[in-house]
mmCIF file of C-alpha atoms in Angstrom:
data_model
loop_
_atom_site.group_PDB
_atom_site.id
_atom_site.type_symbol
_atom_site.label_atom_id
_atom_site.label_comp_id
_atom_site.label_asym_id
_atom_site.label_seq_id
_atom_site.Cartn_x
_atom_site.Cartn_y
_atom_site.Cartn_z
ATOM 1 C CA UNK A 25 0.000 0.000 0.000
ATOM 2 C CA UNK A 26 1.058 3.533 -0.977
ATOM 3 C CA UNK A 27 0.712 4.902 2.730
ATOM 4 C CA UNK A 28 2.972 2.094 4.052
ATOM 5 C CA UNK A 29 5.940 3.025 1.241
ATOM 6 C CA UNK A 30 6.104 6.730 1.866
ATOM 7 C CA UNK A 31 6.193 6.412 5.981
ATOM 8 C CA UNK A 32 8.935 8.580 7.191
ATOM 9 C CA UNK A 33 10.667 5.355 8.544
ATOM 10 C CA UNK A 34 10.854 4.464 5.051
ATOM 11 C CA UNK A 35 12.416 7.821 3.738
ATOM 12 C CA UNK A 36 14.872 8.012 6.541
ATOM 13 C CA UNK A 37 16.621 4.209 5.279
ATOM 14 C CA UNK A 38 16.146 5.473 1.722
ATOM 15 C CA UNK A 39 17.932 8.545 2.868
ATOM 16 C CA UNK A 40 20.777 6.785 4.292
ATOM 17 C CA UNK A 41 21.153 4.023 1.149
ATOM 18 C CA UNK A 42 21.224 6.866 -1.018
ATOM 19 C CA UNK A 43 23.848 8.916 0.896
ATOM 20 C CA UNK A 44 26.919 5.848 1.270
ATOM 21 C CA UNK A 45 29.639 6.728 -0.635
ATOM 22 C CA UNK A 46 28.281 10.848 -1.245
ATOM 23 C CA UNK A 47 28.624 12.075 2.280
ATOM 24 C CA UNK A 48 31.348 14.732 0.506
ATOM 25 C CA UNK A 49 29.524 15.971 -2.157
ATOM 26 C CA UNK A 50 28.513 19.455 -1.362
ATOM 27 C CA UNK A 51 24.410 19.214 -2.975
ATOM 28 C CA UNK A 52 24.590 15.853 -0.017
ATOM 29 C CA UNK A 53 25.997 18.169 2.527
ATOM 30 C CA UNK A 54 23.395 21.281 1.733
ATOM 31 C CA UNK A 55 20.476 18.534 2.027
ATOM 32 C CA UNK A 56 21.731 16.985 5.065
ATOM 33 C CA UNK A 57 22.140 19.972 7.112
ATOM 34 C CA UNK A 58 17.927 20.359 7.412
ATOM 35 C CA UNK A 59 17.664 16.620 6.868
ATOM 36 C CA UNK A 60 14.781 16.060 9.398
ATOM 37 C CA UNK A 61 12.653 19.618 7.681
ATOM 38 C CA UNK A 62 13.561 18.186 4.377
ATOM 39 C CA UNK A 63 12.276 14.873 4.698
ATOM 40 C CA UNK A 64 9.532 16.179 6.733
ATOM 41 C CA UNK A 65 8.765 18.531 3.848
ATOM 42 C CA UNK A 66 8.722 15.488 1.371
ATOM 43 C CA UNK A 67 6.921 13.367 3.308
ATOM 44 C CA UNK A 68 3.716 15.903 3.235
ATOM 45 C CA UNK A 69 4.328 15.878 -0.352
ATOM 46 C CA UNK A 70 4.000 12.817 -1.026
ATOM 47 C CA UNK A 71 0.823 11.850 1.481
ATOM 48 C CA UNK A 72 -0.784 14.446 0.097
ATOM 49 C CA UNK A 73 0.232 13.767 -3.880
ATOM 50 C CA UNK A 74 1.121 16.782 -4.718
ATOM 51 C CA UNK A 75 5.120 15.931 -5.269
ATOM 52 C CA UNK A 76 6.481 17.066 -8.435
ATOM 53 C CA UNK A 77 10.461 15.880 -9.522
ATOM 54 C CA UNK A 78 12.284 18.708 -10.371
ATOM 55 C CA UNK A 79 14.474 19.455 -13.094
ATOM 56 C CA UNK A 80 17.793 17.239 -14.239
ATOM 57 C CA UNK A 81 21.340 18.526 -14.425
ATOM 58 C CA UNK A 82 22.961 17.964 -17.833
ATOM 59 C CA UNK A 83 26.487 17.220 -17.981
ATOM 60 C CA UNK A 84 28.552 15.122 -20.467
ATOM 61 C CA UNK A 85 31.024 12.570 -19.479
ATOM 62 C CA UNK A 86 33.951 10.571 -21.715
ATOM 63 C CA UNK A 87 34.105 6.869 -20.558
ATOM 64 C CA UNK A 88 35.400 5.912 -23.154
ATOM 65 C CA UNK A 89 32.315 7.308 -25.617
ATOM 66 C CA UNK A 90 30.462 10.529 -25.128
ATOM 67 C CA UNK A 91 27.052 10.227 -22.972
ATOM 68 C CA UNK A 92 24.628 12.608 -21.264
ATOM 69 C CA UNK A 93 24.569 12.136 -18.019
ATOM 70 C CA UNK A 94 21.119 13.732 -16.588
ATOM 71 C CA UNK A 95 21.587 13.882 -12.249
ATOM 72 C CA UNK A 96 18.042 14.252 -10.127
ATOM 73 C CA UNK A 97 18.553 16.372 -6.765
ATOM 74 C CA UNK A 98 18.744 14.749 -3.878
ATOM 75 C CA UNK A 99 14.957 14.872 -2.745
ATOM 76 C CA UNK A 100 14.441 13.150 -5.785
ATOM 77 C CA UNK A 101 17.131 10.623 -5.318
ATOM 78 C CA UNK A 102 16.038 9.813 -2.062
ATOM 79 C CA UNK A 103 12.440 9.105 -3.912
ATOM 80 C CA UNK A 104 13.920 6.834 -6.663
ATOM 81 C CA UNK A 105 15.949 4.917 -3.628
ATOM 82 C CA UNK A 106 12.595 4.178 -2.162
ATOM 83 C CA UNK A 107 10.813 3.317 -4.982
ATOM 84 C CA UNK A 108 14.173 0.879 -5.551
ATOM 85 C CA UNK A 109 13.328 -0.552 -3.034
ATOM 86 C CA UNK A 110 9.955 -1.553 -3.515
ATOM 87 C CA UNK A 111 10.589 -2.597 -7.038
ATOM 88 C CA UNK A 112 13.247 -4.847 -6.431
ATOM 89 C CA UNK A 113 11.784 -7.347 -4.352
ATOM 90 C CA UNK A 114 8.503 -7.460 -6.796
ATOM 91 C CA UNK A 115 10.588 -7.990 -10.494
ATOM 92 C CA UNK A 116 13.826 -9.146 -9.396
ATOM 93 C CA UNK A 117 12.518 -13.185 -8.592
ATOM 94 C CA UNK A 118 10.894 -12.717 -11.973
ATOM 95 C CA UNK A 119 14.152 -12.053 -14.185
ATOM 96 C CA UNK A 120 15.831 -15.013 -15.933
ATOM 97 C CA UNK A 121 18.964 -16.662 -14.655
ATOM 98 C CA UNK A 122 21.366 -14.958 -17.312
ATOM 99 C CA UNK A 123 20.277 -11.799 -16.869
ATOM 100 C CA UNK A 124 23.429 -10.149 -14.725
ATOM 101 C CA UNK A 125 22.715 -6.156 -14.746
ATOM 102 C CA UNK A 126 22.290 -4.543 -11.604
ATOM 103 C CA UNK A 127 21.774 -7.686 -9.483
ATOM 104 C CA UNK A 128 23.048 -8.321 -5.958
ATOM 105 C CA UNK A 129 25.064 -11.475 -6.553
ATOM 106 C CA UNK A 130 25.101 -11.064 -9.989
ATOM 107 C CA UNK A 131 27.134 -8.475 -12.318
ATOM 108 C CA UNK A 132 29.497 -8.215 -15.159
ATOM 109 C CA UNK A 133 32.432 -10.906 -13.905
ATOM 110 C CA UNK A 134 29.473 -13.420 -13.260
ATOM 111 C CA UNK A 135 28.503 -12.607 -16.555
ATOM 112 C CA UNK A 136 31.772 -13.156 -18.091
ATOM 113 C CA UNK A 137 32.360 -16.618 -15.672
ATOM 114 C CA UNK A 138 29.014 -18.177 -16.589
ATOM 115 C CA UNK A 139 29.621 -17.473 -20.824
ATOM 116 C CA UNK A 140 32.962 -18.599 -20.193
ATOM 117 C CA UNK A 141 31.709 -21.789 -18.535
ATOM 118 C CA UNK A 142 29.413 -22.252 -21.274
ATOM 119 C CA UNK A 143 31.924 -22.157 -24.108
ATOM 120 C CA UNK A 144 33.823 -24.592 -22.339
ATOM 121 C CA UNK A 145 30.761 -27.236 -21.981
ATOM 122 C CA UNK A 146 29.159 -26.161 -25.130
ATOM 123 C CA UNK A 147 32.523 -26.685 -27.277
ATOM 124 C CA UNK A 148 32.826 -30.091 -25.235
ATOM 125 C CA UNK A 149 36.362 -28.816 -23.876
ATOM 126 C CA UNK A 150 36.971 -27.156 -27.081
ATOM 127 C CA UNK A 151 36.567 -29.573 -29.294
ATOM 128 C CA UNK A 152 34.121 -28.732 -31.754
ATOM 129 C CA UNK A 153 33.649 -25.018 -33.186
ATOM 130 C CA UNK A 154 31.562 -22.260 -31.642
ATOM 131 C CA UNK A 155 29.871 -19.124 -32.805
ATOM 132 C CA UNK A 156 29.089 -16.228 -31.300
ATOM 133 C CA UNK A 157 26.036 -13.757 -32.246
ATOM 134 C CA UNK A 158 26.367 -10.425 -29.683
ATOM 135 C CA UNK A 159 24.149 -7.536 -29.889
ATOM 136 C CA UNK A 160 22.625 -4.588 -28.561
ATOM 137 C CA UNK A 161 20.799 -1.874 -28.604
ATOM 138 C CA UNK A 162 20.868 1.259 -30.303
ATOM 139 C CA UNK A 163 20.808 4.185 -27.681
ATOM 140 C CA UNK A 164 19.056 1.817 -25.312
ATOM 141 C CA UNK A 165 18.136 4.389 -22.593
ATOM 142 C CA UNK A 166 16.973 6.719 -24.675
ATOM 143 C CA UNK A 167 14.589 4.968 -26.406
ATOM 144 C CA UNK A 168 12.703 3.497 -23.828
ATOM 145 C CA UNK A 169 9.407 3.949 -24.092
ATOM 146 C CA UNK A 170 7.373 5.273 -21.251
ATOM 147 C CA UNK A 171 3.785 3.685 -21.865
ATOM 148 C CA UNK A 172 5.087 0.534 -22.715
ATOM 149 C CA UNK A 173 7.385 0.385 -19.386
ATOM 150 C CA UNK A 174 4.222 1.445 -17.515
ATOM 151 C CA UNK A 175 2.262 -1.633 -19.333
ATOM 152 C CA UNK A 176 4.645 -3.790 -17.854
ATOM 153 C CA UNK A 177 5.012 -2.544 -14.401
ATOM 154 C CA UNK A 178 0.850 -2.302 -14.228
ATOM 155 C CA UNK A 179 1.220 -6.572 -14.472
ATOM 156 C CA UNK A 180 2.631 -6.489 -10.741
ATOM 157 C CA UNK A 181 1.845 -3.051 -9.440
ATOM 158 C CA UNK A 182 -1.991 -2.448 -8.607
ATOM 159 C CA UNK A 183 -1.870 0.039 -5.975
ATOM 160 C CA UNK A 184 -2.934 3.710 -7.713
ATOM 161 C CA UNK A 185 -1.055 5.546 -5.864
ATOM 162 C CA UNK A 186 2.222 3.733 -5.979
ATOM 163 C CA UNK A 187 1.311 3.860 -9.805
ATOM 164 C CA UNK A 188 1.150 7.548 -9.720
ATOM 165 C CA UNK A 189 4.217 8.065 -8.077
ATOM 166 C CA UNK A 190 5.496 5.478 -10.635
ATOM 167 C CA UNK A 191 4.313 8.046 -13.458
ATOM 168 C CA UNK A 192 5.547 11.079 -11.725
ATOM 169 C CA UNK A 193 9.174 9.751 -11.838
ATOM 170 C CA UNK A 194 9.234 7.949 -14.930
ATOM 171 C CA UNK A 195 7.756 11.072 -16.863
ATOM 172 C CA UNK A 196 9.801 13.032 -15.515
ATOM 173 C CA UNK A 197 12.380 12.581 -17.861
ATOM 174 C CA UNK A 198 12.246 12.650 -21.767
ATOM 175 C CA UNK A 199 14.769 12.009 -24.326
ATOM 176 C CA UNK A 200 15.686 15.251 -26.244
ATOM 177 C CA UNK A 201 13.067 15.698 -29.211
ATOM 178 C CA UNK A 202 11.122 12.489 -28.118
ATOM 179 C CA UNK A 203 8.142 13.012 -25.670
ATOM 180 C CA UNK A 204 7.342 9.861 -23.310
ATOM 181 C CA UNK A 205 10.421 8.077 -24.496
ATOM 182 C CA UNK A 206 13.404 7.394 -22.526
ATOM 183 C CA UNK A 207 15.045 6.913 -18.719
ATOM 184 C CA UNK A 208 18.086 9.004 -17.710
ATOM 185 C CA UNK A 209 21.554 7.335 -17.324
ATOM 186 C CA UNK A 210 23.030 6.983 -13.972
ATOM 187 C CA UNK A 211 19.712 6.933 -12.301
ATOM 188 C CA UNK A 212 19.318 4.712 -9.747
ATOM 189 C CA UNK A 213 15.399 3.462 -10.683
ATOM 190 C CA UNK A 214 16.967 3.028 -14.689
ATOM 191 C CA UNK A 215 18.839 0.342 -13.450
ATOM 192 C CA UNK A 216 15.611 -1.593 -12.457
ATOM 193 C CA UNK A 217 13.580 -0.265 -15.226
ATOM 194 C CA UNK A 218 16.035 -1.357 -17.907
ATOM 195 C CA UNK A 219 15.553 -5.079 -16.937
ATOM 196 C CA UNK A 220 11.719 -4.755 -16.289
ATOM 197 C CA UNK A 221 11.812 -3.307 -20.111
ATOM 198 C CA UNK A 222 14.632 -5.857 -21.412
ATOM 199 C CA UNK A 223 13.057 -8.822 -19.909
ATOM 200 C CA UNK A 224 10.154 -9.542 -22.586
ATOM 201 C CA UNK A 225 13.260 -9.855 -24.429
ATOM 202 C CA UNK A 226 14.489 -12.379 -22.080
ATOM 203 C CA UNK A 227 11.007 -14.248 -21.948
ATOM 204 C CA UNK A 228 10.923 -13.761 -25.496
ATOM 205 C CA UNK A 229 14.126 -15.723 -26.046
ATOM 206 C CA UNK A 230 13.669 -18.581 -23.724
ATOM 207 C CA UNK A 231 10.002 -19.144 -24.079
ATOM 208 C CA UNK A 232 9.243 -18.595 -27.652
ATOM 209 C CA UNK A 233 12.675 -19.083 -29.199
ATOM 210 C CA UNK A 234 13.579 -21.786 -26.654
ATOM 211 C CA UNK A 235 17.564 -20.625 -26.699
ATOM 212 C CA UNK A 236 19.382 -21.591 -24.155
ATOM 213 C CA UNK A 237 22.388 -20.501 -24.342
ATOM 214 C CA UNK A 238 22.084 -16.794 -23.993
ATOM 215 C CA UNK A 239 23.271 -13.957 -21.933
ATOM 216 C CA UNK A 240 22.043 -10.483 -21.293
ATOM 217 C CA UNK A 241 24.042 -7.537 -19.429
ATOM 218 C CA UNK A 242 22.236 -4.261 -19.550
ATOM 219 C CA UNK A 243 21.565 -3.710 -23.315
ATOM 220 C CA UNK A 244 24.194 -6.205 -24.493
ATOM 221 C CA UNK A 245 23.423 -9.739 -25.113
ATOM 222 C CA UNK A 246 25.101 -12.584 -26.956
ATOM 223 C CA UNK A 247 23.830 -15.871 -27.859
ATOM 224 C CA UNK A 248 26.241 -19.427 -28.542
ATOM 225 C CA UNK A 249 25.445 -21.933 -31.139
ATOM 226 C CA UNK A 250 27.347 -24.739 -33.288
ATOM 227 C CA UNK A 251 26.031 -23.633 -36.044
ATOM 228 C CA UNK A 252 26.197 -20.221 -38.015
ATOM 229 C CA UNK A 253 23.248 -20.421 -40.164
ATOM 230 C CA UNK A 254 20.831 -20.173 -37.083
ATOM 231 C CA UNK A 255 22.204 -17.411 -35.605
ATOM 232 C CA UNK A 256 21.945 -15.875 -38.633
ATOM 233 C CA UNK A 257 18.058 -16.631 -39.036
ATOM 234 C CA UNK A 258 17.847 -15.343 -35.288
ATOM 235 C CA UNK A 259 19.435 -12.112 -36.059
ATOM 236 C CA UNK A 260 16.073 -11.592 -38.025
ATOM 237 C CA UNK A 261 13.664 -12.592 -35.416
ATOM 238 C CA UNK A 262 15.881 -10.424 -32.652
ATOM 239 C CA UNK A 263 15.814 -7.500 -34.780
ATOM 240 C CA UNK A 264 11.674 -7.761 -35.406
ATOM 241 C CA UNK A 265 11.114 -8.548 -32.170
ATOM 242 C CA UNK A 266 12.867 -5.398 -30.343
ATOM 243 C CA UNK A 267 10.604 -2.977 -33.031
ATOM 244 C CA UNK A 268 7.323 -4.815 -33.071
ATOM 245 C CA UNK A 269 7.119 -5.075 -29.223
ATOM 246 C CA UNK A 270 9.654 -3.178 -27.646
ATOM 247 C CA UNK A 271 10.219 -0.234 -30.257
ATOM 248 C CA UNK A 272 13.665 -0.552 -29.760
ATOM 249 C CA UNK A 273 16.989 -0.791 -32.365
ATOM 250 C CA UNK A 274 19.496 -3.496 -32.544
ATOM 251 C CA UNK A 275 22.588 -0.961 -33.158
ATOM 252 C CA UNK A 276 23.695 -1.909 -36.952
ATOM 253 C CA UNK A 277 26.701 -2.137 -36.508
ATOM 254 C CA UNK A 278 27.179 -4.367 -33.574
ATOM 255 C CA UNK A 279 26.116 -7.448 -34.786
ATOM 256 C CA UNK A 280 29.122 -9.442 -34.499
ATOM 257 C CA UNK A 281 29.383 -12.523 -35.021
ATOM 258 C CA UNK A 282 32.841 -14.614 -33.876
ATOM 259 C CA UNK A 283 33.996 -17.960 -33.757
ATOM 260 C CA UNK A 284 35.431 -19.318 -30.703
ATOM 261 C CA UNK A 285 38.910 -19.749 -32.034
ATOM 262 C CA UNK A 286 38.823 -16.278 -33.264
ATOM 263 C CA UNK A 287 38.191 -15.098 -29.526
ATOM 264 C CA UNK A 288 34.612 -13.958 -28.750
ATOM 265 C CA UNK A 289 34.501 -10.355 -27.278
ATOM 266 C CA UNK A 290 32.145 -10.088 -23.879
ATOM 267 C CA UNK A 291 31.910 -7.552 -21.672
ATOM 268 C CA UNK A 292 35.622 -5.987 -21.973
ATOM 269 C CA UNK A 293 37.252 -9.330 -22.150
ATOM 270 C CA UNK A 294 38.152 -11.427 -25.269
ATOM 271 C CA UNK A 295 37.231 -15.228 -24.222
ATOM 272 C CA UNK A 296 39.858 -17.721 -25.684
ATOM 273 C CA UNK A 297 39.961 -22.126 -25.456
ATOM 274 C CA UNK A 298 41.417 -22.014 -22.180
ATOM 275 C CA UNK A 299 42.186 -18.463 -21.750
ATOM 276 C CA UNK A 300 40.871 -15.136 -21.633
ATOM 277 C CA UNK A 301 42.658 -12.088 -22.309
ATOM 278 C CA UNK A 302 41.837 -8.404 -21.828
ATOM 279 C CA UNK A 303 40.326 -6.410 -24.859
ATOM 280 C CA UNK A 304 42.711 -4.243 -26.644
ATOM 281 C CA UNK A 305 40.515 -0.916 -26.137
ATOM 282 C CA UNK A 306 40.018 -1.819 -22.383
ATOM 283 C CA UNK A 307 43.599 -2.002 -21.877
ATOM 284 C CA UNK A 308 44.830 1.072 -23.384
ATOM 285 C CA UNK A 309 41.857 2.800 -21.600
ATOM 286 C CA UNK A 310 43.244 1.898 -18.191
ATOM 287 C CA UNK A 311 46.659 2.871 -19.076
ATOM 288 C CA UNK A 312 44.996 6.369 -20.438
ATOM 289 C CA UNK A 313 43.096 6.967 -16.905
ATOM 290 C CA UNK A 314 46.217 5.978 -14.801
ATOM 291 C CA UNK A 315 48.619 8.089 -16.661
ATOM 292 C CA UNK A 316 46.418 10.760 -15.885
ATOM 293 C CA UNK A 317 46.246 10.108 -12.157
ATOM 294 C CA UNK A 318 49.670 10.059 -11.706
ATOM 295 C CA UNK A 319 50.179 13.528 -13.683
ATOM 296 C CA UNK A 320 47.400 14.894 -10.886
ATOM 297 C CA UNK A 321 48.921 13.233 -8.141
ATOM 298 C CA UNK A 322 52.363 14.997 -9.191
ATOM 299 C CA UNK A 323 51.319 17.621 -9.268
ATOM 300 C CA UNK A 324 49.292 17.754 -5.887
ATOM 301 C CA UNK A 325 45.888 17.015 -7.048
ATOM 302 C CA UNK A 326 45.464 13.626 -5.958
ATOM 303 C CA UNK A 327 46.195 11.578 -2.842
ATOM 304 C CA UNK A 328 47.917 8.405 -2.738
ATOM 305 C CA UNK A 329 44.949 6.787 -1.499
ATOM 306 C CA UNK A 330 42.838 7.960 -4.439
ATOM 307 C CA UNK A 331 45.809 6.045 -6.773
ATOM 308 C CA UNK A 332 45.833 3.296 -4.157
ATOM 309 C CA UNK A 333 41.926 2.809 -4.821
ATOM 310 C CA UNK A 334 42.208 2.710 -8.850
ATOM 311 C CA UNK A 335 44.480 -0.055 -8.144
ATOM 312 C CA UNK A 336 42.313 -1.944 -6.540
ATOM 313 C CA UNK A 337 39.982 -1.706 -9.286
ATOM 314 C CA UNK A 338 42.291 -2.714 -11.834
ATOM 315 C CA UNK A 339 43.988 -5.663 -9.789
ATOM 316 C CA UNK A 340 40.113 -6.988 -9.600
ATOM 317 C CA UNK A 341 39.549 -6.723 -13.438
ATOM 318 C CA UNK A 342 42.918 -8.468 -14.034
ATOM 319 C CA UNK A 343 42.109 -11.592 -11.963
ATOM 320 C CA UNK A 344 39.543 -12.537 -13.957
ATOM 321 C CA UNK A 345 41.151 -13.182 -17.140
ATOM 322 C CA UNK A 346 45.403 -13.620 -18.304
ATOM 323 C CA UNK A 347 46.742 -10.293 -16.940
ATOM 324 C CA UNK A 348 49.589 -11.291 -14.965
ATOM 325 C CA UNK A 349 51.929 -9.147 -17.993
ATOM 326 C CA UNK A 350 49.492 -6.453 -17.909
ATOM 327 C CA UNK A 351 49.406 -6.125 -13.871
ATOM 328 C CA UNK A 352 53.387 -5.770 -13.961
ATOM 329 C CA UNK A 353 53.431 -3.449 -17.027
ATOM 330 C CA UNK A 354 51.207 -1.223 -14.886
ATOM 331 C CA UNK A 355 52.994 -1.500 -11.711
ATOM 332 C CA UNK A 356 55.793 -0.323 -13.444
ATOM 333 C CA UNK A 357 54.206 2.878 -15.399
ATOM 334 C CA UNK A 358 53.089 3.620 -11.589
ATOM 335 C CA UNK A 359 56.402 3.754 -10.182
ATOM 336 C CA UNK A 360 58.241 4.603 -13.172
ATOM 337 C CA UNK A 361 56.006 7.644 -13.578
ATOM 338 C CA UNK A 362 55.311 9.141 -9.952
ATOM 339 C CA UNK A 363 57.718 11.613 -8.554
ATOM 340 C CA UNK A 364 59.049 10.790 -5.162
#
């Protein structure tokens, strides 16, 4: 029931999940310093429905290709942390087993793992050929489409109120010339709508089609086969699926299709017979960013502890594929290039 989401008990732990990690950030600080009168202030809002989200900031990041990046205030991110919250638990049991986006226990390395598993079995240890068909959408997030999202969400949600705070954040965002289409990247409740959306894909797949061996992160997903001519006939069905029901775009020009000797490219990693190995583009993008990080911390504009934590990241990339020659190449561009 609405009344039971928006209780101030409710807003306080959606408060605090959406402030880990931001207690620094100055719009967190300004918020927090009338936390109990701004929460307060929401909560009438909300019982009595008149809460409107407020504008986005627009800013444009590089990593590694140019997006818009569209950031709620913090009242409203506290909102999309509790409705988060009560999504999860509703469509999360529903999504299929190799679906990895934005799942606790789940995630990109499990996504790479379980394909990685698969070639092995599928291939019987490698020793009969492999294809690959990976695809994915073109501008995925902005091209969601609001009414049909709602559809799906009105198969589980009943409550009318919960629905209309449902509408009230979803429409409050719109893709640039395209009323009632599209969810802004970075938000937290995009997450959870992207695989509400994506999922009659997933049903679509494994119900009608009857595949099993395919894998969905996000808006990329790759299927495995023996043989190439099938793939090829489901490249058709994929691609009149995702407009007839979905009106969504498999991106032209990522259709690839690779053979497991050739290496088939997942995720950032480039899956071998019994290796794996870092993609080209992936490497010299980590090289890029710490190159950079040591020119800041040179020059005073970065703590140790901020190179210390990139590291970390890196090291945990590495480990799951060949990177031993990698890990010591970068070890010594850190050391090589820091002045003592």
């Amino acid at each position: 029931m609405y009344k039971d989401l928006i209780t101030l008990e409710n807003l306080f732990y959606a408060w605090y999940g959406f402030k880990k990690g931001k207690q620094n950030k100055m719009d967190v600080m300004i918020f927090e310093r009338n936390l109990e009168d701004n929460l307060f202030d929401l909560f009438l809002e909300l019982s009595i429905r008149v809460y409107k989200h407020q504008d986005y900031e627009t800013f444009h990041v590089h990593d590694p290709k140019f997006r818009v990046i569209n950031k709620a205030g913090v009242r409203d991110r506290v909102v999309h942390h509790l409705v988060f919250k009560y999504l999860e638990p509703i469509f999360q049991p529903g999504f299929i087993k190799n679906s990895y986006a934005c799942q606790a226990g789940k995630g990109l390395h499990k996504s790479v793992q379980d394909v990685r598993d698969t070639l092995r079995y599928f291939s019987k240890n490698y020793t009969r050929p492999v294809w690959s068909l990976k695809m994915d959408i073109k501008k995925f997030f902005a091209s969601v489409d609001h009414e049909i999202l709602l559809g799906l969400i009105r198969k589980k949600v009943f409550d009318k109120d919960i629905l209309w705070l449902l509408e009230e954040v979803i429409g409050s965002f719109s893709s640039p010339n395209q009323m009632g289409k599209g969810v802004p990247i970075g938000n937290l409740t995009s997450q959870i709508f992207s695989n509400i959306y994506l999922s009659e894909l997933d049903y679509f797949v494994k119900d009608s089609l009857k595949r099993k061996f395919y894998f969905r992160y996000a808006d990329d997903f790759i299927f495995l086969d023996t043989d190439k001519k099938r793939l090829e006939q489901l490249e058709v069905i994929i691609c009149r699926f995702t407009v007839a029901k979905l009106k969504l775009v498999v991106h032209p020009d990522k259709i690839i299709y690779r053979k497991l000797g050739q290496g088939i490219d997942w995720l950032g990693y480039v899956l071998l017979p019994n290796h794996s190995v870092m993609r080209a583009t992936t490497r010299k993008r980590m090289f890029k960013k710490i190159k950079k990080k040591i020119g800041l911390y040179n020059n005073g504009l970065l703590s140790v502890d901020k190179i210390n934590s990139s590291l970390a990241s890196y090291w945990g990339i590495l480990k799951h594929c060949n990177g031993y020659k990698i890990e010591q190449k970068l070890r010594n561009e850190i050391w090589g290039g820091i002045i003592r």
